[in-house]
CSV table of N, CA and C in Angstrom, one decimal:
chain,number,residue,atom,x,y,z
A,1,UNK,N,-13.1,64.6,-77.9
A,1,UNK,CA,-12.0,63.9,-78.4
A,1,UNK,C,-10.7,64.6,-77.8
A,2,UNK,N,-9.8,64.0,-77.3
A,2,UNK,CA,-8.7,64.0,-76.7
A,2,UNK,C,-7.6,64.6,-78.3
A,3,UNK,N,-6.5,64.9,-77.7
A,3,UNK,CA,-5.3,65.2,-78.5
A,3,UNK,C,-5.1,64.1,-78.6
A,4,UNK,N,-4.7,63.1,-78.1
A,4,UNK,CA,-4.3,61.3,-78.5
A,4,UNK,C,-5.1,61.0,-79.7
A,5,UNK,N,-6.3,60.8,-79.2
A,5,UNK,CA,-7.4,60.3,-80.3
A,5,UNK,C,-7.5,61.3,-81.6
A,6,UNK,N,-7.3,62.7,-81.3
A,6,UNK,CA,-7.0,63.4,-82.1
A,6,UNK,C,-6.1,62.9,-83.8
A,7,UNK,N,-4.8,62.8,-82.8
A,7,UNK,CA,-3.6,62.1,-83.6
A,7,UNK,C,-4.0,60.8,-84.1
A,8,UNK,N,-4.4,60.1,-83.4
A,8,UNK,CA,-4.5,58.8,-83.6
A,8,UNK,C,-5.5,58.7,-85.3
A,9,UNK,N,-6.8,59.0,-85.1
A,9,UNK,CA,-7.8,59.5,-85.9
A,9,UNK,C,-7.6,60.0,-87.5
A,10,UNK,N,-6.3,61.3,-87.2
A,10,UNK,CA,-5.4,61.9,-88.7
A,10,UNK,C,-4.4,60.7,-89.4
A,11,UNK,N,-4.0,59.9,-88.3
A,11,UNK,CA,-3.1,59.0,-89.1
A,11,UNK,C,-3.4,57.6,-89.7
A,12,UNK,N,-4.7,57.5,-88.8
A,12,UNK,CA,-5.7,56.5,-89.7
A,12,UNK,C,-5.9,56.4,-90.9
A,13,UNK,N,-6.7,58.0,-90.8
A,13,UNK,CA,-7.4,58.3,-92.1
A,13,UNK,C,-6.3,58.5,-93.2
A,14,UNK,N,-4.9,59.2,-92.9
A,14,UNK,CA,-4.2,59.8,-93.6
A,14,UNK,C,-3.9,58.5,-94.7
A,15,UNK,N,-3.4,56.9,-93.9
A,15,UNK,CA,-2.8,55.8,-94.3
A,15,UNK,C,-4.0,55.4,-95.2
A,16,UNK,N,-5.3,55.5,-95.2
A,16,UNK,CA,-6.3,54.9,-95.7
A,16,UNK,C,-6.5,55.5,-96.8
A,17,UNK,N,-6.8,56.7,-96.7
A,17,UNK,CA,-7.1,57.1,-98.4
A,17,UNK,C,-8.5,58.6,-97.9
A,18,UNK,N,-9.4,58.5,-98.8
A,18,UNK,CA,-10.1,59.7,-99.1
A,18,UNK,C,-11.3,58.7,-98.3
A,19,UNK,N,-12.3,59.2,-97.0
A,19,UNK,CA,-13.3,58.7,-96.6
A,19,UNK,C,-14.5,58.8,-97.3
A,20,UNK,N,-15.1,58.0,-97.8
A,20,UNK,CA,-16.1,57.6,-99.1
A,20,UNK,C,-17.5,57.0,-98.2
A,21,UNK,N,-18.7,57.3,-98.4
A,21,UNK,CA,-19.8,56.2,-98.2
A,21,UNK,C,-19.9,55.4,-99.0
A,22,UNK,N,-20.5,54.3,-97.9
A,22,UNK,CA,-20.5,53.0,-98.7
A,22,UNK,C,-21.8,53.0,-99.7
A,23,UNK,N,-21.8,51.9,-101.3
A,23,UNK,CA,-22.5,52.3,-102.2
A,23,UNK,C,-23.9,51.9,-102.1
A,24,UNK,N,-24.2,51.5,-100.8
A,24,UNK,CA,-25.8,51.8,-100.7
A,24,UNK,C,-25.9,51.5,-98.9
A,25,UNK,N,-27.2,51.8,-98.4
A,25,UNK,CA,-27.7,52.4,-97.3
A,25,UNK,C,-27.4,50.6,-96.5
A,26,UNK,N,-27.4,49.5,-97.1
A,26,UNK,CA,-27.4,48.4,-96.4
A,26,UNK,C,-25.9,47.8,-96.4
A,27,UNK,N,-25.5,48.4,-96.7
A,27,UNK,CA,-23.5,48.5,-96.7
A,27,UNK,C,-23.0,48.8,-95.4
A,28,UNK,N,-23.8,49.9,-94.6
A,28,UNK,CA,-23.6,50.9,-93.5
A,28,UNK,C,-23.6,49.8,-92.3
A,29,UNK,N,-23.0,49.6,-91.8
A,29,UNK,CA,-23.1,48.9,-90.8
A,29,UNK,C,-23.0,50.1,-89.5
A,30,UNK,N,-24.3,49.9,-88.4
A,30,UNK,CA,-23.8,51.3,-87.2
A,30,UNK,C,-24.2,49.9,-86.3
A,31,UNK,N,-23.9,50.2,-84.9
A,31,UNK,CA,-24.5,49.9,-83.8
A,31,UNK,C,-24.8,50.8,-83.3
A,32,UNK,N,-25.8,50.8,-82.3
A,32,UNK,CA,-25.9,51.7,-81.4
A,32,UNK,C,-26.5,51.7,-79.4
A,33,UNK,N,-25.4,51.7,-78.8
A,33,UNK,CA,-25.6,51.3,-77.3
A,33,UNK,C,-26.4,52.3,-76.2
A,34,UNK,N,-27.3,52.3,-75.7
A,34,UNK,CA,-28.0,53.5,-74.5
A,34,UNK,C,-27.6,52.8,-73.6
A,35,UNK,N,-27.0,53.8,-72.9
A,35,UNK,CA,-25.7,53.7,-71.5
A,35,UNK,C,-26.7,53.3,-70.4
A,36,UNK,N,-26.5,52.3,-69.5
A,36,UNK,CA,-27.9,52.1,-68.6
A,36,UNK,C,-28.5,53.5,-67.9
A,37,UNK,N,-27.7,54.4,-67.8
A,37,UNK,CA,-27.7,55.4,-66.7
A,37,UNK,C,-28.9,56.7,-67.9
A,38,UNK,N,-28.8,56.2,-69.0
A,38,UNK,CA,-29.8,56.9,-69.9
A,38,UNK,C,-29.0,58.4,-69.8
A,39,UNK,N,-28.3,58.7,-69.9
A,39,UNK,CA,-27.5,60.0,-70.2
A,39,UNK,C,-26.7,59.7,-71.7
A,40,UNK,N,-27.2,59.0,-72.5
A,40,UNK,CA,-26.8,58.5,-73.5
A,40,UNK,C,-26.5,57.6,-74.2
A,41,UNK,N,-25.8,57.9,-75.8
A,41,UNK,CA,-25.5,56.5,-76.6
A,41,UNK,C,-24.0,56.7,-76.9
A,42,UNK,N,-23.5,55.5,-77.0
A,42,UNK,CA,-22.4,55.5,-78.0
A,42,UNK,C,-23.0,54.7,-78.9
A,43,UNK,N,-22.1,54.4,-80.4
A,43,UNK,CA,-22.0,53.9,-81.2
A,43,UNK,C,-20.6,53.5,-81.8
A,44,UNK,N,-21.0,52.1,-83.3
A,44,UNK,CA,-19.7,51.7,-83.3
A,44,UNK,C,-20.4,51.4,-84.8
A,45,UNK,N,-19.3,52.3,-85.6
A,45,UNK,CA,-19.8,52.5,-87.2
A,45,UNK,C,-18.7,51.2,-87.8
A,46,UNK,N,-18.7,50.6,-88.5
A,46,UNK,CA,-17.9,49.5,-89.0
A,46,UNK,C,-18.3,49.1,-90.6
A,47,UNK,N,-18.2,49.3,-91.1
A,47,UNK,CA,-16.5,49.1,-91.5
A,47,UNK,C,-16.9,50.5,-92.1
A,48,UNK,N,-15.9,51.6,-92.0
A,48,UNK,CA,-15.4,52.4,-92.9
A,48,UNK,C,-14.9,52.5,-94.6
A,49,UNK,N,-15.3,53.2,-94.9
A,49,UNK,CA,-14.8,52.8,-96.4
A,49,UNK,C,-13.9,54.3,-96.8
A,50,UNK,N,-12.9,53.3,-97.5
A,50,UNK,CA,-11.9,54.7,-97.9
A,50,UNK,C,-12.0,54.6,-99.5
A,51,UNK,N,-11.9,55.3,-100.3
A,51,UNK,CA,-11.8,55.2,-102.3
A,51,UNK,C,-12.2,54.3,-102.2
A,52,UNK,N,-13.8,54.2,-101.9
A,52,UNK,CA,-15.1,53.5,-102.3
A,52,UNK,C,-14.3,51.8,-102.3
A,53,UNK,N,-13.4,51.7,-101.3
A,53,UNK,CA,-13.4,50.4,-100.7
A,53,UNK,C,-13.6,50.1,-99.3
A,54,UNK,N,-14.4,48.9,-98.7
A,54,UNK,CA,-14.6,48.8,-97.2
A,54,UNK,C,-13.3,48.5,-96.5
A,55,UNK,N,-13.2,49.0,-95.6
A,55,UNK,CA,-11.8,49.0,-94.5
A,55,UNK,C,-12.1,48.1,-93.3
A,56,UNK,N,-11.2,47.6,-92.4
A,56,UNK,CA,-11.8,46.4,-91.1
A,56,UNK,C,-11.4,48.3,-90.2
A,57,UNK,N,-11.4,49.3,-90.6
A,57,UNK,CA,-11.5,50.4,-89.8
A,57,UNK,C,-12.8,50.7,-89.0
A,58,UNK,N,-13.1,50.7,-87.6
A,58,UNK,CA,-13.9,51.0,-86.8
A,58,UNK,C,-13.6,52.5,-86.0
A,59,UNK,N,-15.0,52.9,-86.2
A,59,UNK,CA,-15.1,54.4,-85.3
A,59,UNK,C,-16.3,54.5,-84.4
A,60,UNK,N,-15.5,54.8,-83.5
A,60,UNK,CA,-16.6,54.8,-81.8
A,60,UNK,C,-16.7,56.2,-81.5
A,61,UNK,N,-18.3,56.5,-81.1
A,61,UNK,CA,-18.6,57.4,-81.0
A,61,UNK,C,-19.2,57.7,-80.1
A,62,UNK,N,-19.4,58.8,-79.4
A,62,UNK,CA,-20.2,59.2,-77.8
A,62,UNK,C,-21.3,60.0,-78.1
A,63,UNK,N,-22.3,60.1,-77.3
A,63,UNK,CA,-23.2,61.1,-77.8
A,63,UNK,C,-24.4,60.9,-76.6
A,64,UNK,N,-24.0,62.6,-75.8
A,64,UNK,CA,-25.1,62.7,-74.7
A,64,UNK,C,-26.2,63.7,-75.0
A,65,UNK,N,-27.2,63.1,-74.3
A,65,UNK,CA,-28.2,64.0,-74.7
A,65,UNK,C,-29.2,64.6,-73.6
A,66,UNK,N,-30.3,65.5,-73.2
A,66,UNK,CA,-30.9,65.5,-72.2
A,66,UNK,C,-31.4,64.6,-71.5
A,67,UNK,N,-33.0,64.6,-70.7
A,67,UNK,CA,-33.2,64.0,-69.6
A,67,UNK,C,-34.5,63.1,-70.7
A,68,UNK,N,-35.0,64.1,-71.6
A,68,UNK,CA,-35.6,63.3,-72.8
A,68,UNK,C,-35.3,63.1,-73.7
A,69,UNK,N,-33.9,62.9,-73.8
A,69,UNK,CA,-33.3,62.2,-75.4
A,69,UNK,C,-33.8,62.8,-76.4
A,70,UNK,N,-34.1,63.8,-76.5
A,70,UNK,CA,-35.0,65.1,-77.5
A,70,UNK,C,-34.1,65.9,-78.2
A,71,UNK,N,-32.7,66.2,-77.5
A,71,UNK,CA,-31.4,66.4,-78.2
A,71,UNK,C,-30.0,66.4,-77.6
A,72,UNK,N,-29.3,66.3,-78.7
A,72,UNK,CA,-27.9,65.3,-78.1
A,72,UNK,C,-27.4,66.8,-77.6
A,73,UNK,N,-26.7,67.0,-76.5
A,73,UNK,CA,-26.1,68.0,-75.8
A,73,UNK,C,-24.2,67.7,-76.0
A,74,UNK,N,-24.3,66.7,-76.7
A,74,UNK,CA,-22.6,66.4,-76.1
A,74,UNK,C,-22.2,65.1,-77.5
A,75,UNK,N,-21.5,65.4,-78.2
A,75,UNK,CA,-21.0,64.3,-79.1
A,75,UNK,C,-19.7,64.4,-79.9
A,76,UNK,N,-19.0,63.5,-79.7
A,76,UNK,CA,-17.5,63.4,-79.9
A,76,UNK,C,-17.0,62.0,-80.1
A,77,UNK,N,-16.0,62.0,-80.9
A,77,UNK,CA,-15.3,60.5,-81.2
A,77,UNK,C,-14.7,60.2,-80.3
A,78,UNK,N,-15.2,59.0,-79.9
A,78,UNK,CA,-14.0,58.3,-78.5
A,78,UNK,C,-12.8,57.4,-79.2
A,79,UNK,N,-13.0,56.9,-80.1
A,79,UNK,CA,-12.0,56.2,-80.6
A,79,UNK,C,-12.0,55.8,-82.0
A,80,UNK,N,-10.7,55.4,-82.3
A,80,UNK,CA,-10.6,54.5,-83.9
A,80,UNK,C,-10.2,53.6,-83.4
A,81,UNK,N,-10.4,52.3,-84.3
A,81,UNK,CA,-9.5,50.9,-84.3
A,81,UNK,C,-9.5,50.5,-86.0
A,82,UNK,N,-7.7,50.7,-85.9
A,82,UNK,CA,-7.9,50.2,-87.3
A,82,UNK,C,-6.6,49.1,-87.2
């Protein structure tokens, strides 16, 4: 994560409220993409919930791992969209 996204990320959260899980496991909306190059996944967690309400807030995430995907070597937020 960059100082941009850094920033960007505190003032999200700050405007939304207290970050909460949603109230059961089928609430959770994730995606998750394997990079064709197989050096990993991002993902895209949707909707966020802030004081146990869902938000149209999205958080995109990176996450590399070895040559057998056996463990992630590298994971960091690439972005918010809110």
């Amino acid at each position: 994560m960059n100082d941009e996204t850094e920033e960007l990320l505190k003032e999200v959260i700050s405007m939304q409220g207290t970050l909460t899980l949603p109230p059961s496991d089928e609430e959770m909306d994730i995606d998750v993409y394997e990079y064709n190059d197989n050096s990993g996944f991002c993902s895209e967690i949707r909707y966020l919930w802030f004081d146990d309400e869902e938000t149209p807030v999205i958080l995109f995430c990176e996450a590399k791992t070895n040559a057998e995907k056996t463990q992630v070597t590298e994971f960091y937020i690439e972005t918010i969209d809110a």
